[in-house]
mmCIF file of C-alpha atoms in Angstrom:
data_model
loop_
_atom_site.group_PDB
_atom_site.id
_atom_site.type_symbol
_atom_site.label_atom_id
_atom_site.label_comp_id
_atom_site.label_asym_id
_atom_site.label_seq_id
_atom_site.Cartn_x
_atom_site.Cartn_y
_atom_site.Cartn_z
ATOM 1 C CA HIS V 80 -23.326 -24.210 257.751
ATOM 2 C CA SER V 81 -22.039 -20.840 256.706
ATOM 3 C CA PHE V 82 -19.423 -18.569 258.066
ATOM 4 C CA THR V 83 -18.159 -15.092 257.474
ATOM 5 C CA MET V 84 -14.506 -14.316 257.100
ATOM 6 C CA SER V 85 -13.312 -11.229 258.856
ATOM 7 C CA PRO V 86 -11.030 -8.949 256.853
ATOM 8 C CA PRO V 87 -7.370 -9.513 257.651
ATOM 9 C CA THR V 88 -5.916 -7.283 260.296
ATOM 10 C CA GLN V 89 -3.534 -4.819 258.752
ATOM 11 C CA GLN V 90 -0.171 -4.881 260.469
ATOM 12 C CA PRO V 91 1.864 -1.710 260.283
ATOM 13 C CA LYS V 92 4.970 -2.220 258.201
ATOM 14 C CA ARG V 93 8.220 -1.769 260.053
ATOM 15 C CA VAL V 94 10.606 0.596 258.370
ATOM 16 C CA ARG V 95 14.028 -0.976 257.980
ATOM 17 C CA THR V 96 16.993 0.987 259.212
ATOM 18 C CA ALA V 97 19.753 2.118 256.882
ATOM 19 C CA GLN V 98 22.056 -0.476 258.443
ATOM 20 C CA GLU V 99 19.537 -3.281 257.802
ATOM 21 C CA ILE V 100 19.171 -2.219 254.176
ATOM 22 C CA GLN V 101 22.946 -2.152 253.762
ATOM 23 C CA ASP V 102 23.301 -5.586 255.374
ATOM 24 C CA ARG V 103 20.706 -7.008 252.986
ATOM 25 C CA LYS V 104 22.537 -5.545 249.996
ATOM 26 C CA LEU V 105 25.847 -7.008 251.144
ATOM 27 C CA LEU V 106 24.220 -10.410 251.715
ATOM 28 C CA ALA V 107 22.681 -10.367 248.240
ATOM 29 C CA GLN V 108 26.017 -9.419 246.669
ATOM 30 C CA LYS V 109 27.806 -12.146 248.602
ATOM 31 C CA ARG V 110 25.277 -14.763 247.503
ATOM 32 C CA LEU V 111 25.479 -13.682 243.861
ATOM 33 C CA LYS V 112 29.272 -13.905 243.898
ATOM 34 C CA LEU V 113 29.057 -17.308 245.596
ATOM 35 C CA LEU V 114 26.683 -18.741 242.995
ATOM 36 C CA GLU V 115 28.725 -17.373 240.095
ATOM 37 C CA GLY V 116 31.742 -19.359 241.263
ATOM 38 C CA MET V 117 29.920 -22.678 241.599
ATOM 39 C CA ARG V 118 29.550 -25.552 239.167
ATOM 40 C CA PRO V 119 25.990 -26.274 237.986
ATOM 41 C CA MET V 120 25.632 -29.400 240.158
ATOM 42 C CA GLN V 121 26.943 -27.540 243.221
ATOM 43 C CA LYS V 122 24.548 -24.680 242.560
ATOM 44 C CA HIS V 123 21.572 -27.040 242.223
ATOM 45 C CA ALA V 124 22.533 -28.875 245.421
ATOM 46 C CA LEU V 125 22.896 -25.599 247.338
ATOM 47 C CA GLN V 126 19.525 -24.354 246.133
ATOM 48 C CA PHE V 127 18.038 -27.712 247.150
ATOM 49 C CA LEU V 128 19.459 -27.376 250.680
ATOM 50 C CA GLU V 129 18.298 -23.783 251.020
ATOM 51 C CA ALA V 130 14.769 -24.736 249.990
ATOM 52 C CA SER V 131 14.456 -27.292 252.794
ATOM 53 C CA SER V 132 15.020 -27.306 256.532
ATOM 54 C CA SER V 133 14.889 -31.106 256.797
ATOM 55 C CA SER V 134 17.785 -33.507 257.054
ATOM 56 C CA ALA V 135 19.142 -34.424 253.640
ATOM 57 C CA PHE V 136 21.274 -36.868 251.694
ATOM 58 C CA ILE V 137 23.319 -35.221 248.943
ATOM 59 C CA LEU V 138 24.590 -37.606 246.256
ATOM 60 C CA LEU V 139 27.145 -36.032 243.929
ATOM 61 C CA PRO V 140 29.898 -37.649 241.848
ATOM 62 C CA THR V 141 33.435 -37.927 243.204
ATOM 63 C CA GLY V 142 35.373 -34.746 242.519
ATOM 64 C CA SER V 143 32.265 -32.597 242.086
ATOM 65 C CA GLY V 144 33.081 -30.422 245.091
ATOM 66 C CA LYS V 145 30.815 -31.664 247.868
ATOM 67 C CA THR V 146 32.987 -29.999 250.526
ATOM 68 C CA HIS V 147 32.207 -26.672 248.857
ATOM 69 C CA LEU V 148 28.616 -27.061 250.026
ATOM 70 C CA ILE V 149 29.654 -27.122 253.689
ATOM 71 C CA TRP V 150 30.955 -23.584 253.778
ATOM 72 C CA SER V 151 28.666 -22.131 251.102
ATOM 73 C CA HIS V 152 25.518 -23.306 252.934
ATOM 74 C CA LYS V 153 26.712 -22.224 256.393
ATOM 75 C CA LYS V 154 25.297 -19.057 257.918
ATOM 76 C CA ASP V 155 27.830 -16.542 259.166
ATOM 77 C CA ARG V 156 27.121 -16.977 262.881
ATOM 78 C CA GLU V 157 26.859 -20.770 262.800
ATOM 79 C CA CYS V 158 29.362 -23.515 263.429
ATOM 80 C CA ALA V 159 29.193 -26.538 261.139
ATOM 81 C CA VAL V 160 29.964 -29.873 262.832
ATOM 82 C CA ILE V 161 31.475 -32.309 260.323
ATOM 83 C CA PHE V 162 32.048 -36.042 260.745
ATOM 84 C CA VAL V 163 34.501 -37.898 258.517
ATOM 85 C CA PRO V 164 35.354 -41.631 258.411
ATOM 86 C CA TYR V 165 39.110 -41.200 258.010
ATOM 87 C CA ARG V 166 41.570 -38.834 259.661
ATOM 88 C CA MET V 167 43.312 -38.217 256.326
ATOM 89 C CA LEU V 168 40.021 -36.992 254.908
ATOM 90 C CA GLY V 169 39.638 -34.741 257.946
ATOM 91 C CA SER V 170 43.030 -33.172 257.209
ATOM 92 C CA GLN V 171 42.044 -32.607 253.594
ATOM 93 C CA GLN V 172 38.801 -30.953 254.616
ATOM 94 C CA GLN V 173 40.619 -28.771 257.112
ATOM 95 C CA CYS V 174 42.853 -27.430 254.334
ATOM 96 C CA VAL V 175 39.773 -26.491 252.305
ATOM 97 C CA LEU V 176 37.604 -25.126 255.098
ATOM 98 C CA GLU V 177 40.161 -23.110 257.056
ATOM 99 C CA THR V 178 40.309 -20.592 254.200
ATOM 100 C CA ASN V 179 36.663 -19.815 254.969
ATOM 101 C CA GLY V 180 36.770 -19.577 258.744
ATOM 102 C CA LEU V 181 38.312 -20.875 261.952
ATOM 103 C CA THR V 182 38.560 -24.656 261.640
ATOM 104 C CA VAL V 183 39.416 -27.122 264.412
ATOM 105 C CA THR V 184 39.826 -30.887 264.382
ATOM 106 C CA TRP V 185 39.153 -33.426 267.114
ATOM 107 C CA PRO V 186 40.285 -33.517 269.903
ATOM 108 C CA PHE V 187 40.669 -29.715 269.510
ATOM 109 C CA GLN V 188 43.925 -29.533 271.480
ATOM 110 C CA SER V 189 45.471 -27.411 268.740
ATOM 111 C CA TYR V 190 43.152 -24.514 269.561
ATOM 112 C CA PRO V 191 45.226 -22.034 271.628
ATOM 113 C CA GLY V 192 42.387 -20.585 273.689
ATOM 114 C CA SER V 193 39.804 -21.917 276.108
ATOM 115 C CA ILE V 194 36.966 -24.237 275.146
ATOM 116 C CA GLU V 195 34.508 -21.402 275.762
ATOM 117 C CA ALA V 196 36.400 -19.134 273.357
ATOM 118 C CA MET V 197 36.533 -21.887 270.764
ATOM 119 C CA LEU V 198 32.778 -22.474 270.973
ATOM 120 C CA CYS V 199 32.135 -18.768 270.411
ATOM 121 C CA ASN V 200 34.491 -18.390 267.454
ATOM 122 C CA VAL V 201 34.899 -21.661 265.569
ATOM 123 C CA HIS V 202 33.212 -21.978 262.169
ATOM 124 C CA PHE V 203 33.999 -25.611 261.342
ATOM 125 C CA ALA V 204 34.576 -28.478 263.787
ATOM 126 C CA ILE V 205 35.808 -31.711 262.167
ATOM 127 C CA LEU V 206 35.514 -35.017 264.007
ATOM 128 C CA PRO V 207 36.066 -38.694 263.136
ATOM 129 C CA TYR V 208 33.057 -40.998 263.112
ATOM 130 C CA GLU V 209 34.381 -42.669 266.256
ATOM 131 C CA ALA V 210 33.892 -39.443 268.234
ATOM 132 C CA ALA V 211 30.157 -39.223 267.524
ATOM 133 C CA THR V 212 29.116 -40.087 271.079
ATOM 134 C CA GLU V 213 31.685 -37.763 272.662
ATOM 135 C CA ALA V 214 30.548 -34.971 270.337
ATOM 136 C CA VAL V 215 27.155 -34.702 272.048
ATOM 137 C CA SER V 216 28.519 -32.209 274.584
ATOM 138 C CA LEU V 217 30.020 -30.094 271.778
ATOM 139 C CA VAL V 218 26.737 -30.063 269.873
ATOM 140 C CA ALA V 219 24.776 -29.266 273.039
ATOM 141 C CA SER V 220 27.104 -26.378 273.907
ATOM 142 C CA LEU V 221 26.856 -24.884 270.404
ATOM 143 C CA ASN V 222 23.083 -25.259 270.539
ATOM 144 C CA SER V 223 22.860 -23.517 273.906
ATOM 145 C CA ILE V 224 24.593 -20.392 272.566
ATOM 146 C CA GLY V 225 22.657 -20.395 269.286
ATOM 147 C CA ARG V 226 25.583 -21.371 267.047
ATOM 148 C CA LEU V 227 24.661 -24.889 266.005
ATOM 149 C CA GLY V 228 24.516 -25.273 262.243
ATOM 150 C CA PRO V 229 23.901 -28.458 260.261
ATOM 151 C CA ILE V 230 25.683 -31.641 261.297
ATOM 152 C CA TRP V 231 27.469 -32.906 258.188
ATOM 153 C CA VAL V 232 28.333 -36.571 257.638
ATOM 154 C CA ASP V 233 30.861 -37.068 254.847
ATOM 155 C CA GLU V 234 31.184 -40.351 252.928
ATOM 156 C CA ALA V 235 27.902 -41.459 254.497
ATOM 157 C CA HIS V 236 27.770 -44.671 252.450
ATOM 158 C CA THR V 237 30.471 -46.111 254.738
ATOM 159 C CA LEU V 238 27.889 -46.226 257.540
ATOM 160 C CA ALA V 239 25.849 -48.899 255.762
ATOM 161 C CA SER V 240 25.478 -51.979 257.938
ATOM 162 C CA LYS V 241 25.971 -54.384 255.049
ATOM 163 C CA GLY V 242 29.612 -55.058 254.386
ATOM 164 C CA ARG V 243 30.904 -52.586 256.961
ATOM 165 C CA PHE V 244 34.354 -53.269 258.337
ATOM 166 C CA ARG V 245 34.682 -50.869 261.269
ATOM 167 C CA GLN V 246 32.409 -51.487 264.230
ATOM 168 C CA THR V 247 33.483 -48.142 265.698
ATOM 169 C CA PHE V 248 31.062 -46.566 263.210
ATOM 170 C CA ASP V 249 28.299 -47.944 265.443
ATOM 171 C CA SER V 250 28.695 -44.854 267.638
ATOM 172 C CA PHE V 251 26.284 -43.115 265.290
ATOM 173 C CA TRP V 252 23.487 -45.338 266.589
ATOM 174 C CA ASN V 253 23.564 -43.298 269.814
ATOM 175 C CA LEU V 254 24.251 -39.780 268.534
ATOM 176 C CA GLY V 255 20.755 -38.920 267.322
ATOM 177 C CA ALA V 256 19.068 -40.553 270.309
ATOM 178 C CA MET V 257 21.259 -38.715 272.820
ATOM 179 C CA LEU V 258 20.600 -35.357 271.155
ATOM 180 C CA THR V 259 16.857 -36.023 271.117
ATOM 181 C CA LEU V 260 16.906 -36.902 274.832
ATOM 182 C CA GLN V 261 18.492 -33.501 275.486
ATOM 183 C CA GLY V 262 15.779 -31.778 273.472
ATOM 184 C CA ILE V 263 18.171 -30.676 270.745
ATOM 185 C CA THR V 264 16.624 -30.244 267.316
ATOM 186 C CA HIS V 265 19.370 -30.908 264.805
ATOM 187 C CA ARG V 266 19.660 -31.161 261.045
ATOM 188 C CA ILE V 267 21.911 -33.776 259.468
ATOM 189 C CA ILE V 268 23.241 -33.424 255.931
ATOM 190 C CA ALA V 269 24.957 -36.529 254.620
ATOM 191 C CA LEU V 270 27.343 -36.354 251.661
ATOM 192 C CA THR V 271 28.189 -39.307 249.436
ATOM 193 C CA ALA V 272 28.967 -40.290 245.870
ATOM 194 C CA THR V 273 27.995 -43.959 245.977
ATOM 195 C CA LEU V 274 24.987 -44.475 248.262
ATOM 196 C CA ARG V 275 22.629 -47.014 246.726
ATOM 197 C CA HIS V 276 18.873 -46.471 246.844
ATOM 198 C CA GLU V 277 18.339 -49.626 248.903
ATOM 199 C CA ASP V 278 20.854 -48.432 251.520
ATOM 200 C CA VAL V 279 18.993 -45.174 252.254
ATOM 201 C CA PRO V 280 16.715 -46.664 254.981
ATOM 202 C CA ASP V 281 19.742 -48.353 256.582
ATOM 203 C CA ILE V 282 21.693 -45.085 256.821
ATOM 204 C CA MET V 283 18.597 -43.248 258.054
ATOM 205 C CA ASN V 284 18.279 -45.807 260.839
ATOM 206 C CA ARG V 285 21.937 -45.427 261.751
ATOM 207 C CA LEU V 286 21.494 -41.650 261.971
ATOM 208 C CA SER V 287 18.141 -41.888 263.814
ATOM 209 C CA LEU V 288 16.265 -40.065 261.051
ATOM 210 C CA ASN V 289 12.576 -40.526 260.332
ATOM 211 C CA SER V 290 12.663 -38.732 256.980
ATOM 212 C CA VAL V 291 15.180 -37.118 254.649
ATOM 213 C CA ASP V 292 15.200 -35.098 251.463
ATOM 214 C CA VAL V 293 17.391 -36.761 248.836
ATOM 215 C CA PHE V 294 19.306 -34.903 246.138
ATOM 216 C CA ARG V 295 20.844 -37.098 243.460
ATOM 217 C CA THR V 296 22.875 -35.084 240.934
ATOM 218 C CA SER V 297 20.340 -32.759 239.293
ATOM 219 C CA CYS V 298 17.228 -34.730 240.337
ATOM 220 C CA TYR V 299 15.163 -33.812 243.388
ATOM 221 C CA ARG V 300 13.331 -36.514 245.262
ATOM 222 C CA CYS V 301 11.905 -36.854 248.753
ATOM 223 C CA ASP V 302 12.250 -40.180 250.582
ATOM 224 C CA ALA V 303 10.179 -40.517 253.747
ATOM 225 C CA ARG V 304 10.425 -43.546 255.969
#
């Protein structure tokens, strides 16, 4: 059999406005300044995240600045939802993140305005693992107004079923399923320093993930299950 390919249809190029050109310049300058201030491992991890739209596990050594990735990867109009295993860690993250945007912590009673105002303005929402099931409504609301960014899971190795000591972490079994039932497409980025290779499928199961991209220090690898 033979076939003839038709020449591609030429689409007229849209001329960008002066404001669009200026916005692109400012974005490029902002990104350049951001990358200049990052450590090599942080820079590689950020480039890894930007090259993929899939869920991901980021494995970086303790003290390498994993929290830095949360605000550097976030788009301006998005809200990043962050889960932490310990309230003390949530307080530490709040101190870091609030310098880069409005930050609230569960149960959000400290926010002075209405819930609607918070949803429209918050940049970082920090929750304990135990609030995963209750967070579905927050995620759904952010998704409905187009502000849902990645869902970050800090210290993800603590979710491993083997040797776990807090059954309240089991709430993550339902989070992914409940979001899927509501038709919400979400991206999870898990941060850890100590996740073992053999624990990856276990954590994926806990987070209801079929596949993830894995970044381990400066090595790129894709794990699909």
